Coordinates of C-alpha atoms and ligand atoms in Angstrom, one line a residue:
M1342 CA 3.7 15.8 -6.6
E1343 CA 4.0 19.1 -4.2
G1344 CA 1.2 20.4 -1.4
E1345 CA -0.5 18.7 0.7
T1346 CA -0.5 14.8 1.2
K1347 CA -4.1 13.2 0.7
L1348 CA -5.1 11.3 3.1
F1349 CA -7.1 7.9 3.0
T1350 CA -8.6 5.5 5.3
R1351 CA -8.6 1.8 5.1
E1352 CA -12.0 1.8 4.9
E1353 CA -12.7 3.9 1.9
L1354 CA -10.0 2.3 -0.3
K1355 CA -11.5 -1.1 0.0
C1356 CA -13.8 -0.6 -2.7
R1357 CA -11.1 0.5 -5.0
C1358 CA -10.4 -3.1 -6.3
K1359 CA -11.3 -3.2 -10.1
R1360 CA -9.4 -3.2 -13.2
D1361 CA -10.6 0.3 -14.0
D1362 CA -9.6 1.6 -10.1
A1363 CA -7.1 -0.2 -8.8
V1364 CA -5.2 1.3 -5.2
L1365 CA -2.7 -0.7 -3.0
I1366 CA -1.5 -0.1 0.5
I1367 CA 2.3 -0.4 1.0
H1368 CA 4.3 0.8 3.9
N1369 CA 1.2 3.1 4.7
E1370 CA 1.4 4.8 1.5
V1371 CA -1.5 4.7 -1.0
Y1372 CA -0.9 3.8 -4.7
D1373 CA -3.1 3.9 -7.6
V1374 CA -1.8 1.3 -10.2
T1375 CA -4.4 1.1 -12.4
K1376 CA -2.2 2.5 -15.0
F1377 CA 0.5 0.1 -14.0
L1378 CA -1.5 -3.2 -14.0
A1379 CA -0.5 -3.8 -17.7
D1380 CA 3.2 -2.9 -17.3
H1381 CA 4.1 -4.8 -13.9
P1382 CA 6.4 -7.6 -14.5
G1383 CA 5.0 -9.8 -12.1
G1384 CA 1.9 -9.7 -13.6
E1385 CA -1.6 -7.8 -13.2
E1386 CA -3.3 -10.8 -11.5
V1387 CA -0.7 -10.6 -8.3
L1388 CA -1.7 -6.8 -8.1
L1389 CA -5.6 -7.1 -8.6
E1390 CA -5.9 -10.0 -6.0
K1391 CA -4.2 -7.5 -3.4
A1392 CA -6.1 -4.4 -4.8
G1393 CA -8.0 -2.2 -2.3
Q1394 CA -5.9 -3.8 0.3
D1395 CA -2.7 -3.7 2.4
A1396 CA 0.0 -5.3 0.1
S1397 CA 2.9 -4.4 2.4
E1398 CA 3.9 -8.3 3.0
P1399 CA 3.6 -9.7 -0.5
F1400 CA 5.5 -6.7 -1.8
E1401 CA 8.4 -7.3 0.3
D1402 CA 7.8 -11.2 0.1
V1403 CA 9.2 -10.4 -3.7
S1404 CA 12.0 -8.3 -2.6
H1405 CA 11.3 -5.8 -5.2
S1406 CA 14.6 -3.9 -6.4
S1407 CA 15.6 -0.5 -5.9
D1408 CA 14.2 0.3 -9.8
A1409 CA 11.0 -0.8 -8.6
R1410 CA 10.9 1.2 -5.6
A1411 CA 11.8 4.0 -7.3
L1412 CA 9.3 3.4 -10.0
M1413 CA 6.4 3.3 -7.2
K1414 CA 6.9 7.0 -6.4
K1415 CA 5.1 7.6 -9.9
Y1416 CA 2.0 6.0 -8.6
K1417 CA 1.3 7.1 -5.4
I1418 CA -1.7 9.4 -4.5
G1419 CA -1.3 9.7 -0.8
E1420 CA -0.9 8.4 2.9
L1421 CA -3.2 6.7 5.1
V1422 CA -4.7 8.7 8.1
E1423 CA -2.8 8.6 11.0
C1424 CA -5.2 6.1 13.2
D1425 CA -5.1 3.7 10.4
R1426 CA -1.1 3.2 10.1
V1427 CA 0.3 0.1 11.2
Q1428 CA 4.3 0.0 12.7
T1429 CA 6.4 -1.5 10.2
K1430 CA 8.5 -4.3 11.2
N1431 CA 11.9 -1.9 10.3
S1432 CA 10.8 0.8 12.9
F1433 CA 11.6 -0.1 16.4
S1434 CA 9.0 1.3 18.9
P1435 CA 9.0 0.1 22.7
N1436 CA 5.3 -0.5 22.4
W1437 CA 5.7 -3.0 19.8
N1438 CA 4.7 -6.3 20.8
N1439 CA 4.0 -8.1 17.5
D1440 CA 0.0 -7.8 18.2
Q1441 CA -1.5 -7.6 14.7
S1442 CA -4.7 -6.3 15.9
Q1443 CA -4.0 -2.9 15.2
E1444 CA -3.9 -3.9 11.4
Q1445 CA -7.8 -3.9 10.8
G1446 CA -8.2 -0.2 12.2
K1447 CA -11.8 0.8 12.0
C1448 CA -10.8 4.6 12.6
V1449 CA -13.2 7.1 10.1
I1450 CA -12.6 10.6 10.0
G1451 CA -14.9 12.7 11.5
Ligands
HEM486 C1 3.5 -0.1 -6.9 C2 3.7 -1.2 -6.6 C3 4.6 -2.0 -7.2 C4 5.5 -2.0 -8.1 C5 6.0 -0.4 -8.6 C6 6.2 -3.1 -8.6 C7 7.3 -3.2 -9.6 C8 7.8 -4.4 -9.7 C9 9.2 -4.4 -10.9 C10 9.7 -3.3 -11.5 C11 9.3 -5.7 -10.8 C12 10.4 -6.6 -11.8 C13 11.4 -7.0 -10.6 C14 12.1 -6.0 -9.9 O1 12.7 -4.7 -10.1 O2 12.2 -6.0 -8.5 C15 8.1 -6.5 -10.2 C16 8.3 -7.8 -10.1 C17 7.5 -8.4 -9.6 N1 6.4 -7.8 -8.6 FE1 6.0 -6.0 -8.3 N2 5.3 -4.3 -8.1 C18 4.4 -3.6 -7.3 C19 3.6 -4.4 -6.5 C20 3.5 -5.3 -6.4 C21 2.8 -6.4 -5.4 C22 1.8 -5.8 -4.5 C23 3.0 -7.5 -5.5 C24 2.4 -9.0 -4.9 C25 1.3 -8.8 -4.4 C26 4.1 -7.9 -6.5 C27 4.8 -9.0 -6.9 C28 5.6 -9.0 -8.0 C29 6.3 -10.3 -8.8 C30 5.5 -11.8 -8.0 C31 7.2 -9.9 -9.4 C32 7.9 -11.3 -10.0 C33 9.3 -11.3 -9.7 C34 9.9 -12.3 -10.5 O3 9.4 -12.8 -11.6 O4 11.2 -12.4 -10.5 N3 4.2 -6.5 -6.9 N4 7.3 -5.5 -9.6

């Protein structure tokens, strides 16, 4: 909970897409949902489909409740490295031009 935030690259998370190791990227934050799969009210299948990937859009498409958002915190394991983050639709930036090309950031640490 406390201390330094662990940082991940999108690249290294891609392989964590299995039932025994499943992570999700939601709004630039990283969640380990392995232990949540069986408890997810929306079912494990939708989570596994997005495991290892960015699930921000499908997460918002469902209009998850504030309860769901509070519950997420329990599974947060870190955040994306700065260069792999994407602008979210709610945070205005003058340079934001709807160009999604940044989304597939290839930046690797080191
Ligand atoms: C850590 C991440 C997530 C948490 C904690 C979470 C939690 C929940 C909770 C508590 C519900 C019950 C309804 C509500 O309270 O809003 C729910 C429903 C649902 N979730 Fe998630 N969810 C997560 C991620 C996702 C993702 C990534 C998807 C889609 C890819 C998804 C799809 C759904 C669906 C389809 C439902 C069912 C809605 C319904 O039947 O009315 N969830 N989720």
